[in-house]
mmCIF file of C-alpha atoms and ligand atoms in Angstrom:
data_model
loop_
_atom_site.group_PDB
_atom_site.id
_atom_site.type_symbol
_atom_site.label_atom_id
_atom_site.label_comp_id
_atom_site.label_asym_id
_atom_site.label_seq_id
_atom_site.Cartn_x
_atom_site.Cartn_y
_atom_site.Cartn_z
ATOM 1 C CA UNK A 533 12.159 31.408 64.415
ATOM 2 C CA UNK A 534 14.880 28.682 63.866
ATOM 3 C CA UNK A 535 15.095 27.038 60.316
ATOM 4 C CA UNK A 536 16.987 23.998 58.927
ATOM 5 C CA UNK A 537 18.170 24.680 55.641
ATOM 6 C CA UNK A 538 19.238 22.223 53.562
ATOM 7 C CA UNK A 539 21.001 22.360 49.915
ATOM 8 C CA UNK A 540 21.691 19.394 47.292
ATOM 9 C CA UNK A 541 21.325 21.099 43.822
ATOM 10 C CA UNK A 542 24.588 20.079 42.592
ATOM 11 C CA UNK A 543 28.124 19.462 44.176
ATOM 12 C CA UNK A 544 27.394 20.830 47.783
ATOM 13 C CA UNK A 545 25.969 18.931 50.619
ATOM 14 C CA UNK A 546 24.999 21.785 53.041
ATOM 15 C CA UNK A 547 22.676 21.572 56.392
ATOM 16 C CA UNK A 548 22.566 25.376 58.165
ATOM 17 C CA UNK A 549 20.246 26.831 61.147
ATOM 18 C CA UNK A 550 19.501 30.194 60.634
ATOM 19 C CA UNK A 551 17.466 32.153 62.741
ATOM 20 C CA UNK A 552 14.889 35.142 61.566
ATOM 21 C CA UNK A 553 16.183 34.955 58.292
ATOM 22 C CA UNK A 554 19.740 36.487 58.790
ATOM 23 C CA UNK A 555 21.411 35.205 61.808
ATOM 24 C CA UNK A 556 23.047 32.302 61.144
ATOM 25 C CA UNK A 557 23.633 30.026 63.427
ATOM 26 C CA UNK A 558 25.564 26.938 62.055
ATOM 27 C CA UNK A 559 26.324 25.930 58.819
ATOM 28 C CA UNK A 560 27.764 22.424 57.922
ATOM 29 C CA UNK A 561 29.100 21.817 54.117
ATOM 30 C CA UNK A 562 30.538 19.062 52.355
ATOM 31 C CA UNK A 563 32.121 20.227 48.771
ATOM 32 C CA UNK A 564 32.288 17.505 46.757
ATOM 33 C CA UNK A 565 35.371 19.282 44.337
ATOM 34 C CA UNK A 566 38.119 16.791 45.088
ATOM 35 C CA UNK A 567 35.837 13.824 44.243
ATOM 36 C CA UNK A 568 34.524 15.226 40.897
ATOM 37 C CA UNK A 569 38.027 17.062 39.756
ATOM 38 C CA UNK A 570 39.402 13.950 38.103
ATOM 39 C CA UNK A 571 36.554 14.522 35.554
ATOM 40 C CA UNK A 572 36.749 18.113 35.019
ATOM 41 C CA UNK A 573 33.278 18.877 36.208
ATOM 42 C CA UNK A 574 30.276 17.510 38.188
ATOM 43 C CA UNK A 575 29.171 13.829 37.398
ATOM 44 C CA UNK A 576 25.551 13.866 38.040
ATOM 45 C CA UNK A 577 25.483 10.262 39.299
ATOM 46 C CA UNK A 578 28.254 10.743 41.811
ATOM 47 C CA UNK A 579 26.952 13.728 43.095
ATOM 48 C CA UNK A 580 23.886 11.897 43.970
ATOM 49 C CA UNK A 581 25.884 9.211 45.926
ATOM 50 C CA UNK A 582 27.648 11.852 47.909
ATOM 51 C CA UNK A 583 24.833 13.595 48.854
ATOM 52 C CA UNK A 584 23.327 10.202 50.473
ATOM 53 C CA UNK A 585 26.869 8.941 51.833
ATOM 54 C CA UNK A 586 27.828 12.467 53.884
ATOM 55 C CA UNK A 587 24.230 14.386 54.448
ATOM 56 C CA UNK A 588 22.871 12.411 57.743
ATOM 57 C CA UNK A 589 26.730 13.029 59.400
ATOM 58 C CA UNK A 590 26.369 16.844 58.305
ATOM 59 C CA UNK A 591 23.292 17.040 59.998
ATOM 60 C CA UNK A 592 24.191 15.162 63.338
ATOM 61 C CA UNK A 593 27.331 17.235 63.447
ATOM 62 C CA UNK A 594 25.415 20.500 62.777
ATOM 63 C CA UNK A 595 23.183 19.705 65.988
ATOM 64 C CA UNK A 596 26.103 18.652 68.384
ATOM 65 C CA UNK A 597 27.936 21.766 67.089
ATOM 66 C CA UNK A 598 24.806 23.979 67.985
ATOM 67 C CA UNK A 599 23.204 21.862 70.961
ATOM 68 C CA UNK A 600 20.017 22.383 69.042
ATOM 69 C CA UNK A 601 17.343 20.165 69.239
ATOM 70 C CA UNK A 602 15.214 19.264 65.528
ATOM 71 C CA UNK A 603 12.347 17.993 67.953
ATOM 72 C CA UNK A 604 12.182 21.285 70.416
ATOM 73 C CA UNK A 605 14.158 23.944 68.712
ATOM 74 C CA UNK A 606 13.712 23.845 64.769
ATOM 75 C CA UNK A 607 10.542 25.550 63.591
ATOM 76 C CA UNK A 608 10.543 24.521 59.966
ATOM 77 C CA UNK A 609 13.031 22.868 57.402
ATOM 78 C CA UNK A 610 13.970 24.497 54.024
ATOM 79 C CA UNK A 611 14.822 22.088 51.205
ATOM 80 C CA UNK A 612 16.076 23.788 47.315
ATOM 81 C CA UNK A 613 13.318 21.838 45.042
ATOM 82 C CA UNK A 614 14.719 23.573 42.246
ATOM 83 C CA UNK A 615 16.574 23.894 39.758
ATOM 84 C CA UNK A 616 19.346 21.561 39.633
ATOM 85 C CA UNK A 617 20.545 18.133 39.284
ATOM 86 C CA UNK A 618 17.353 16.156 39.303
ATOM 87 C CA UNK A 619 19.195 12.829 41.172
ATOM 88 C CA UNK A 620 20.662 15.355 43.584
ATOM 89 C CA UNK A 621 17.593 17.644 44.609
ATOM 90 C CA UNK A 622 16.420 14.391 45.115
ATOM 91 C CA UNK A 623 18.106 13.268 48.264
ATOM 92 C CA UNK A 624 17.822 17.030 50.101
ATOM 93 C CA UNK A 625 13.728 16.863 49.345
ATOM 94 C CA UNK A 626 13.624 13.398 50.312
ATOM 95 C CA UNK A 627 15.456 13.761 53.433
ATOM 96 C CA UNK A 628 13.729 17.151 54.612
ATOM 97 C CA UNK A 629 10.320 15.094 53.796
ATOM 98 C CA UNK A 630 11.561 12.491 56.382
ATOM 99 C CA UNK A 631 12.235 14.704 59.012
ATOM 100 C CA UNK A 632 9.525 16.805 58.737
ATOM 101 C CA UNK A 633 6.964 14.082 58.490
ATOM 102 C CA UNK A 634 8.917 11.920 61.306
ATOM 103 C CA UNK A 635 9.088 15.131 63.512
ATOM 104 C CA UNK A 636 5.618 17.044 62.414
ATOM 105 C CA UNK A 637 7.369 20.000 61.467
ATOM 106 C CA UNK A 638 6.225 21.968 58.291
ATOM 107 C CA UNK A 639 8.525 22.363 55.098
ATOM 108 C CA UNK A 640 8.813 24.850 52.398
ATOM 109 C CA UNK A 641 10.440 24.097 49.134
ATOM 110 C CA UNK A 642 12.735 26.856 48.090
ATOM 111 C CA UNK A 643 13.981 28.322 44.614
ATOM 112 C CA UNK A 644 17.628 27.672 44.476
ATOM 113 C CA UNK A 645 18.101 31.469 42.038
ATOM 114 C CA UNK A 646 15.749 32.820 44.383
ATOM 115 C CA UNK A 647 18.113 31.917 47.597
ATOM 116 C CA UNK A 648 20.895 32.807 45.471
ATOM 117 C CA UNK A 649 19.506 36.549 45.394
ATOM 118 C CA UNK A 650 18.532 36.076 49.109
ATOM 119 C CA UNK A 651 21.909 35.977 50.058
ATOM 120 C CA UNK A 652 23.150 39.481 49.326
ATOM 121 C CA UNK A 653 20.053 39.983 51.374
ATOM 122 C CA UNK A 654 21.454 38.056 54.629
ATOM 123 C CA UNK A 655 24.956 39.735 54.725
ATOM 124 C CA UNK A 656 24.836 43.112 55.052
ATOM 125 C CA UNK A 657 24.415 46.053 57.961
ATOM 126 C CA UNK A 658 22.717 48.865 55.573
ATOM 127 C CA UNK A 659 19.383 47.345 54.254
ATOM 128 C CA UNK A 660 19.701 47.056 50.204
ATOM 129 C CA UNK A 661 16.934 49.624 48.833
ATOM 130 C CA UNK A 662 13.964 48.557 46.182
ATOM 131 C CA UNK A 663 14.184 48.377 43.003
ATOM 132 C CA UNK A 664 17.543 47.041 43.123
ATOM 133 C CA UNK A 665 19.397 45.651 39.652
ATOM 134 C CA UNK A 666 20.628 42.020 40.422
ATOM 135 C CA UNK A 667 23.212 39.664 38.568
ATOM 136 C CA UNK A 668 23.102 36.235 39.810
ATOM 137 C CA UNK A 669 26.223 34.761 38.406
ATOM 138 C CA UNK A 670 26.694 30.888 39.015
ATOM 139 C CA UNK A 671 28.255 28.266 37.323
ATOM 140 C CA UNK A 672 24.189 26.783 36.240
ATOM 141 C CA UNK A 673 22.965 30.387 35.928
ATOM 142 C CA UNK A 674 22.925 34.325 34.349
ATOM 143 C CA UNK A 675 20.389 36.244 35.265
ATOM 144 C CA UNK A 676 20.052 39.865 35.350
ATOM 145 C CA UNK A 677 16.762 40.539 37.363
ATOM 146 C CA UNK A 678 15.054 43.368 38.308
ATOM 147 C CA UNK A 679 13.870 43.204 42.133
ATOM 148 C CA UNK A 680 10.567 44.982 43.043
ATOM 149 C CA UNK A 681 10.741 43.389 46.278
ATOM 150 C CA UNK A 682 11.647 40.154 47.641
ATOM 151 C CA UNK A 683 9.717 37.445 45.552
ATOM 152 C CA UNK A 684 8.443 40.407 42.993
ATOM 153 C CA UNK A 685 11.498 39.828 40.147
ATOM 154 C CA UNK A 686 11.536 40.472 36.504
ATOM 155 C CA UNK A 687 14.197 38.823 34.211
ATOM 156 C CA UNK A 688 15.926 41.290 32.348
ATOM 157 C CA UNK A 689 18.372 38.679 30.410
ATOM 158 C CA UNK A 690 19.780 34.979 30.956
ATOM 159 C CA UNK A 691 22.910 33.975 28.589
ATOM 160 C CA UNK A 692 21.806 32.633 25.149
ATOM 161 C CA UNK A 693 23.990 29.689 26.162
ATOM 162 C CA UNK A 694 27.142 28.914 28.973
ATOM 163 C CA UNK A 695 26.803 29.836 32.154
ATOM 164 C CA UNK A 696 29.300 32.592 33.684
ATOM 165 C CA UNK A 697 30.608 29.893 35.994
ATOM 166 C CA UNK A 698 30.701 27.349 33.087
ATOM 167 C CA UNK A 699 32.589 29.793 30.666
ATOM 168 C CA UNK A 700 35.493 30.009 33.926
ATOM 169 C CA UNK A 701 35.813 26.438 34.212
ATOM 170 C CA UNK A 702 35.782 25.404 30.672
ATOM 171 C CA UNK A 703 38.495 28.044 29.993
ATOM 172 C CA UNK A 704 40.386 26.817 32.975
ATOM 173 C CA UNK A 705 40.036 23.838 31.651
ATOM 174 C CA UNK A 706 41.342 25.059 28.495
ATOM 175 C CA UNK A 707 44.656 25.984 30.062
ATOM 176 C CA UNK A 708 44.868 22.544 31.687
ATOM 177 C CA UNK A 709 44.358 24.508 34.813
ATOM 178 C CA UNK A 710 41.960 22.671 37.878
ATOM 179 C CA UNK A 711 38.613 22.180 38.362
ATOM 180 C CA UNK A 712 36.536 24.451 39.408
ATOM 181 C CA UNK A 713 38.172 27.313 37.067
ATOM 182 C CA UNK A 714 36.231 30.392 38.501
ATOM 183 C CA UNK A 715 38.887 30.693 41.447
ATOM 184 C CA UNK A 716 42.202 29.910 39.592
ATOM 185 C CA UNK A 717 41.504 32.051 36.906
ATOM 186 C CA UNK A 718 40.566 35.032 39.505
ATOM 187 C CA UNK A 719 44.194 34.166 41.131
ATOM 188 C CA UNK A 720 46.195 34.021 37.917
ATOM 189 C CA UNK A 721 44.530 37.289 36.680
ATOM 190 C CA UNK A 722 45.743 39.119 38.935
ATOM 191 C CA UNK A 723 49.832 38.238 38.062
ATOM 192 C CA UNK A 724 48.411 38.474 34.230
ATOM 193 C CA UNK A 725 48.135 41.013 31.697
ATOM 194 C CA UNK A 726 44.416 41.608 30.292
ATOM 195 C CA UNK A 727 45.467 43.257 27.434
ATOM 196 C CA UNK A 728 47.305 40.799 25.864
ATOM 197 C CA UNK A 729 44.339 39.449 23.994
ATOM 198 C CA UNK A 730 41.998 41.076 22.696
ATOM 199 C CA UNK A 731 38.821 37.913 23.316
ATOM 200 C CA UNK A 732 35.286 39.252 22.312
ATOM 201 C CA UNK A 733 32.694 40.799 23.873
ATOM 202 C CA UNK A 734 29.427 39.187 22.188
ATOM 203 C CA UNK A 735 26.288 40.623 22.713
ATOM 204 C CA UNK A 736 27.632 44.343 24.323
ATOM 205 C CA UNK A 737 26.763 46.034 20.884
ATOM 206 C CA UNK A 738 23.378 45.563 21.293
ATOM 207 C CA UNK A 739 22.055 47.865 23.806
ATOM 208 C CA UNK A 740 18.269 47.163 23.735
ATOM 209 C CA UNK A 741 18.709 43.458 25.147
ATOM 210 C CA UNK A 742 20.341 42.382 28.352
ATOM 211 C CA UNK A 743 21.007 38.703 27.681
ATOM 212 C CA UNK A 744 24.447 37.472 27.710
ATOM 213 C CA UNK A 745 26.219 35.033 25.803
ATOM 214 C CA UNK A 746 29.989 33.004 26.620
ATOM 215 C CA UNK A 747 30.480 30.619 24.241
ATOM 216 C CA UNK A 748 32.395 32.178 21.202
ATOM 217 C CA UNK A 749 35.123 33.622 23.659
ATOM 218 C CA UNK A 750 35.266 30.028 25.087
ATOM 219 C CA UNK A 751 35.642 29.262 21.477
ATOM 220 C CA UNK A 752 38.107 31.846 20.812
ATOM 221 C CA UNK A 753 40.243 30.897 24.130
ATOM 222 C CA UNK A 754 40.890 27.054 22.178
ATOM 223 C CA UNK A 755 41.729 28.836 19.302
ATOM 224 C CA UNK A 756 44.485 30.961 19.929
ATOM 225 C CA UNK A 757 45.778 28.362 22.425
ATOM 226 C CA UNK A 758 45.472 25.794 19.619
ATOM 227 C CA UNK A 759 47.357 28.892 17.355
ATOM 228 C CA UNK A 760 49.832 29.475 19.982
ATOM 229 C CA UNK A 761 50.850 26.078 20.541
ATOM 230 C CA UNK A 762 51.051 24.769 16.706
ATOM 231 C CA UNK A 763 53.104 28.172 16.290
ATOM 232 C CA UNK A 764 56.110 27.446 19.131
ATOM 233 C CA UNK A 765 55.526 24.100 18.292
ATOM 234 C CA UNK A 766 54.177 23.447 21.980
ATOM 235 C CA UNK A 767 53.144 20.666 23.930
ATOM 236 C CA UNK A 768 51.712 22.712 26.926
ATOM 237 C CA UNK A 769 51.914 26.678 27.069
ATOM 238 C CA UNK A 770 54.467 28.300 29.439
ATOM 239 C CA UNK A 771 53.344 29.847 32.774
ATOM 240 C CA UNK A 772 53.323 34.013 31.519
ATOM 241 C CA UNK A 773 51.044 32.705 28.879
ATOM 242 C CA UNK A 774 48.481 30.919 31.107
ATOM 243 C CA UNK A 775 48.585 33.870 32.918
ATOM 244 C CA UNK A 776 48.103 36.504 30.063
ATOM 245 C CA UNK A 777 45.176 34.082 28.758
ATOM 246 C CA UNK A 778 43.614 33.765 32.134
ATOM 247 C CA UNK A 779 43.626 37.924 32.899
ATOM 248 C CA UNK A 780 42.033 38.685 29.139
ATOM 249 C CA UNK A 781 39.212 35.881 29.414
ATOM 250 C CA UNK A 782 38.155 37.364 32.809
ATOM 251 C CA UNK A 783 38.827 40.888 31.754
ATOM 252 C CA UNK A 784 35.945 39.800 28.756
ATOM 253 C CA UNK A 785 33.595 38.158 30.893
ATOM 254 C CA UNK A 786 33.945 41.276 33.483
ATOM 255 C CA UNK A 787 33.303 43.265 30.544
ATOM 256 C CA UNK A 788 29.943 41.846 28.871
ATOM 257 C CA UNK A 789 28.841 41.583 33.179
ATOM 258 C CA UNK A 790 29.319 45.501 34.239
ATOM 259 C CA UNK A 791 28.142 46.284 30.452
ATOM 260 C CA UNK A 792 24.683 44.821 31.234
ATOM 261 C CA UNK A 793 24.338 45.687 34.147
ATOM 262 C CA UNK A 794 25.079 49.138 33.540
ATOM 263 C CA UNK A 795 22.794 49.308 30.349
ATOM 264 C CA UNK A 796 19.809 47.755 33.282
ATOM 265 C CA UNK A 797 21.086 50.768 35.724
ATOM 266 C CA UNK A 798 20.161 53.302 32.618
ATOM 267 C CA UNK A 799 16.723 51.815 32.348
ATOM 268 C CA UNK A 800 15.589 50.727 36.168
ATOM 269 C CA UNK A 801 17.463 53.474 38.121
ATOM 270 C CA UNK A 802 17.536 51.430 41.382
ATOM 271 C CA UNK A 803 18.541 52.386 44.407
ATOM 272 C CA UNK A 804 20.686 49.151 45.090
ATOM 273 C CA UNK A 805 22.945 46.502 42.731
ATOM 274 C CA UNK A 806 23.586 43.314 44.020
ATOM 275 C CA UNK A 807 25.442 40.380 42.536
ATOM 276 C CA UNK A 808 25.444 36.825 43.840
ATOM 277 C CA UNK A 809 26.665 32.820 43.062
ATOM 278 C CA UNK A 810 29.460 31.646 43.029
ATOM 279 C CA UNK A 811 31.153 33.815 40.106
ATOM 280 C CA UNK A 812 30.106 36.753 42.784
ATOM 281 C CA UNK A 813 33.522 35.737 44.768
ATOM 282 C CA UNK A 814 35.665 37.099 41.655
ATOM 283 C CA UNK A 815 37.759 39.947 42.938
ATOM 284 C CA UNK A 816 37.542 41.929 39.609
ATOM 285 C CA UNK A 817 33.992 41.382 39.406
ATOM 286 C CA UNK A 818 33.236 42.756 43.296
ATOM 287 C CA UNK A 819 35.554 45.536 42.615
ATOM 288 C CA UNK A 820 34.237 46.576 38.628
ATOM 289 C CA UNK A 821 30.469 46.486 40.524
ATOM 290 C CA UNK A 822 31.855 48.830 43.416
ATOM 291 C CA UNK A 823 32.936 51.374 40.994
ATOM 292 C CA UNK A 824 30.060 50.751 38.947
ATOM 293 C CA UNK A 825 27.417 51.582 41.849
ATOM 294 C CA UNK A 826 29.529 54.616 42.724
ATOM 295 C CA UNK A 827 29.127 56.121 39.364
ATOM 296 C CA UNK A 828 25.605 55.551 39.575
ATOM 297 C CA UNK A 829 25.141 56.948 42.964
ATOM 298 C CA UNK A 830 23.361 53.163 44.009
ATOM 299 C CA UNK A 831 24.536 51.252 46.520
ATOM 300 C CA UNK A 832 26.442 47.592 46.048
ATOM 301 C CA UNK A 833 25.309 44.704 47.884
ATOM 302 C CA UNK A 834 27.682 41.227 47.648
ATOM 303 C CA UNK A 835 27.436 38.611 49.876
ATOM 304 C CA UNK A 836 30.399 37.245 52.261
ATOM 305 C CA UNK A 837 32.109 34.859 50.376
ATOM 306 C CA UNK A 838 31.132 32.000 52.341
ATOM 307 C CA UNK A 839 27.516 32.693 51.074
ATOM 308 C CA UNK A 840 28.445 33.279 47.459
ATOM 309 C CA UNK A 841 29.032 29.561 46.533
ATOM 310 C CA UNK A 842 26.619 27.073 47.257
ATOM 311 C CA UNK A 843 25.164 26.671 51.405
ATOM 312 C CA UNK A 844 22.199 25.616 52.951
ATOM 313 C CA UNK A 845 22.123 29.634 55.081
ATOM 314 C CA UNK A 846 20.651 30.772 52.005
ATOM 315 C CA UNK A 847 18.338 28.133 51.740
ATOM 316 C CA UNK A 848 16.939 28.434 55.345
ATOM 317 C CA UNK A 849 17.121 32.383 55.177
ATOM 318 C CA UNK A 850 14.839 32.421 52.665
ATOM 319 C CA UNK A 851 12.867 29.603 54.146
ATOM 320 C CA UNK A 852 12.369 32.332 56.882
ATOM 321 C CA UNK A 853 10.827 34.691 54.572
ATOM 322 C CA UNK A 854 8.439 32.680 52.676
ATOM 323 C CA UNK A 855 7.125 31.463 55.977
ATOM 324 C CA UNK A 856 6.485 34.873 57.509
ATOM 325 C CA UNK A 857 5.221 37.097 54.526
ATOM 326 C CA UNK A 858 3.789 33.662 52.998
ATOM 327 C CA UNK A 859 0.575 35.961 52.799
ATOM 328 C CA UNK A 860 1.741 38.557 50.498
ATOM 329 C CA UNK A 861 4.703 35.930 48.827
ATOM 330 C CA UNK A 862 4.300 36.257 45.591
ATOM 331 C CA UNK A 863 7.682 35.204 43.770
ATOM 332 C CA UNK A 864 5.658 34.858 40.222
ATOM 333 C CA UNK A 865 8.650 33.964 38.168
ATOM 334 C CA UNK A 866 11.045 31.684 40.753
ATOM 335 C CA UNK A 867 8.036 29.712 41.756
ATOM 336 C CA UNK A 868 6.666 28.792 38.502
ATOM 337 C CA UNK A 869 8.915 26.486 36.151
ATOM 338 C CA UNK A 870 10.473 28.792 33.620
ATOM 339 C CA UNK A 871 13.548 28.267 35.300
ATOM 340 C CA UNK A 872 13.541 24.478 36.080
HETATM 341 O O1 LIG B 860 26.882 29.119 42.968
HETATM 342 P P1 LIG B 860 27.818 27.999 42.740
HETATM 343 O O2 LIG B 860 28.565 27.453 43.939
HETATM 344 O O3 LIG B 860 27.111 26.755 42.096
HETATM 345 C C1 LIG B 860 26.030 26.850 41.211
HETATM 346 O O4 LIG B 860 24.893 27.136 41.658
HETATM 347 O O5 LIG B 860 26.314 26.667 40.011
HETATM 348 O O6 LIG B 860 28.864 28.469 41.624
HETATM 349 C C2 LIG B 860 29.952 27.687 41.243
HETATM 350 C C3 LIG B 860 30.692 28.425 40.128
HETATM 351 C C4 LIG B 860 31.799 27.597 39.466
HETATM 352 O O7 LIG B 860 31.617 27.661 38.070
HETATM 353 C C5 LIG B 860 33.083 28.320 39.882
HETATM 354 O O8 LIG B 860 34.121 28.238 38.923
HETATM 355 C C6 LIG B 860 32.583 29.740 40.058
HETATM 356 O O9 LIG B 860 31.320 29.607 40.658
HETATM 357 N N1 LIG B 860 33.475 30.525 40.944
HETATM 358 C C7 LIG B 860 34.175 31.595 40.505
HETATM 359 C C8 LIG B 860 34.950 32.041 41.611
HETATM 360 N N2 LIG B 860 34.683 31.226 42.677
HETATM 361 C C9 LIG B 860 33.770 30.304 42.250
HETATM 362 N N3 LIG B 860 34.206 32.199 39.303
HETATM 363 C C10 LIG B 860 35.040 33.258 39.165
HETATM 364 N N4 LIG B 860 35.825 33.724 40.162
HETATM 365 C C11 LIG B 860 35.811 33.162 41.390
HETATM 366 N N5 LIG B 860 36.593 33.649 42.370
HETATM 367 ZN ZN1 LIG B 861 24.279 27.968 43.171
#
């Protein structure tokens, strides 16, 4: 069965064909970074614009690329419905509702978190094992979910407030470094020194809760570069600092990740940990969770790279699923609107 995904939630434009669920056959993105870094994060409003200017090219490209037909070929189109910008889920649902009604195929609306998870499904040789402990890290969402089976999921913990993603690029931002932080800060901590602040860890005292929280060391990042700067008498910190900074924050976030997480390992026992989004391409993050599932005998499941950040194969993969087991589906917490 052939699927055309298709993702608008925020600052991606992204058509994909993915067959069965895992084999992906073409995947067409437009990232709309450049055009929102002047304003140090998405602008709702342009995003929307984007998405109409580029998706109808991505599309036409993504069929001459493939030599796939949408009349003969494509079986059903996958649109994310949810959550996300609302002007920007918009134009994918709108768009998917076009073809599909022009072209009489069927359409499923899909769970943006729920592809998210998906992902770390699509990737990998070894099939991940039930119950499986997984952090989806993004720069909208934390969750730490426990996975009965695909669309069975129980929310362990969400943060109290900033996203992981949002706590790297307001920190980045922070350090005047560019927009989107998550990847910059990942690059500087590794010339860095993480222990040359000591930025807190809330939440990792208590052990009976598994919700996570970013803003105070957000909070304490402006501080001591506030402190450092009024000091030295500073207009902008040198480079070793920046770097320093960058490698503690991340060493902290790192920290309150892998402590939850392992605090969920004590209680589920799974058989498999997965992490996925975007903050799921940080190199000390992939590497902490290796070592983390080794200690606990599980095994780690992280999706390619290229399906960590935001892409319309995750979309259509789990398009694929929802079609087939549609009888037995159940997905009780991504399909209602707890989330949205
Ligand atoms: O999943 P995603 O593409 O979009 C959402 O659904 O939100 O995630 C984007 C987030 C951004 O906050 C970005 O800074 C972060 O993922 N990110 C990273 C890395 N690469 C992307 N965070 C930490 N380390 C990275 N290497
Ligand atoms: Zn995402």
């Amino acid at each position: 069965m052939l699927v055309l995904g298709i993702e608008t939630s925020c600052d991606e434009t992204s058509i994909a064909i993915v067959e069965n669920g895992k084999n992906i056959i073409g995947v067409k993105t437009y990232s709309q970074i450049k055009d929102h870094k002047k304003f140090g994060g998405v602008v709702p409003e342009i995003a929307s614009r984007i998405h109409v200017k580029v998706i109808h090219n991505l599309l036409l490209e993504l069929l001459n690329e493939t030599k796939l037909s949408l009349k003969d070929d494509i079986d059903l189109i996958a649109a994310t419905n949810r959550p996300g910008l609302i002007g920007a889920l918009l134009i994918g649902v709108s768009f998917a509702n076009g073809l599909a009604f022009s072209l009489n195929k069927k359409i499923v609306g899909i769970n943006h978190i729920e592809a998210h998870i998906y992902s770390a499904f699509m990737t990998n040789e070894k099939k991940p094992e039930f119950p499986i402990v997984a952090l989806v890290v993004s720069g909208g969402h934390t969750f730490l979910i426990e996975i009965l089976k695909i669309g069975k999921y129980k929310i362990l913990g969400r943060t109290l407030d900033d996203a992981v993603g949002e706590a790297f690029d307001k920190i980045a931002k922070i350090l005047e470094l560019p927009y989107p932080g998550g990847p910059v800060v990942d690059k500087l901590s590794k010339i860095g020194n993480p222990k040359a602040y000591n930025f807190p860890r809330a939440l990792i005292k208590d052990v009976k809760k598994f919700d996570f929280s970013f803003s105070g060391l957000k909070t304490s990042v402006l501080y001591e570069v506030k402190k450092i700067k009024q000091q030295n008498n500073l207009e902008k910190l040198d480079d070793r600092t920046v770097q320093n900074i960058a490698a503690s924050a991340q060493r902290a976030i790192v920290d309150i990740l892998i402590n939850k997480t392992e605090l969920a390992i004590q209680k589920i026992k799974p058989k498999s940990i997965m992490v996925s989004g975007g903050v799921a391409a940080n190199s000390e993050l992939k590497s902490s969770v290796i070592e983390l599932a080794s200690r606990y005998n599980t095994k780690p499941f992280i999706p390619h790279i290229s399906l960590c950040t935001d892409n319309a194969a995750m979309i259509a993969g789990l398009g694929f699923y929802k079609k087939q087991f549609a009888k037995d589906y159940i997905s009780e917490v991504f399909t209602g609107c707890d989330l949205d």
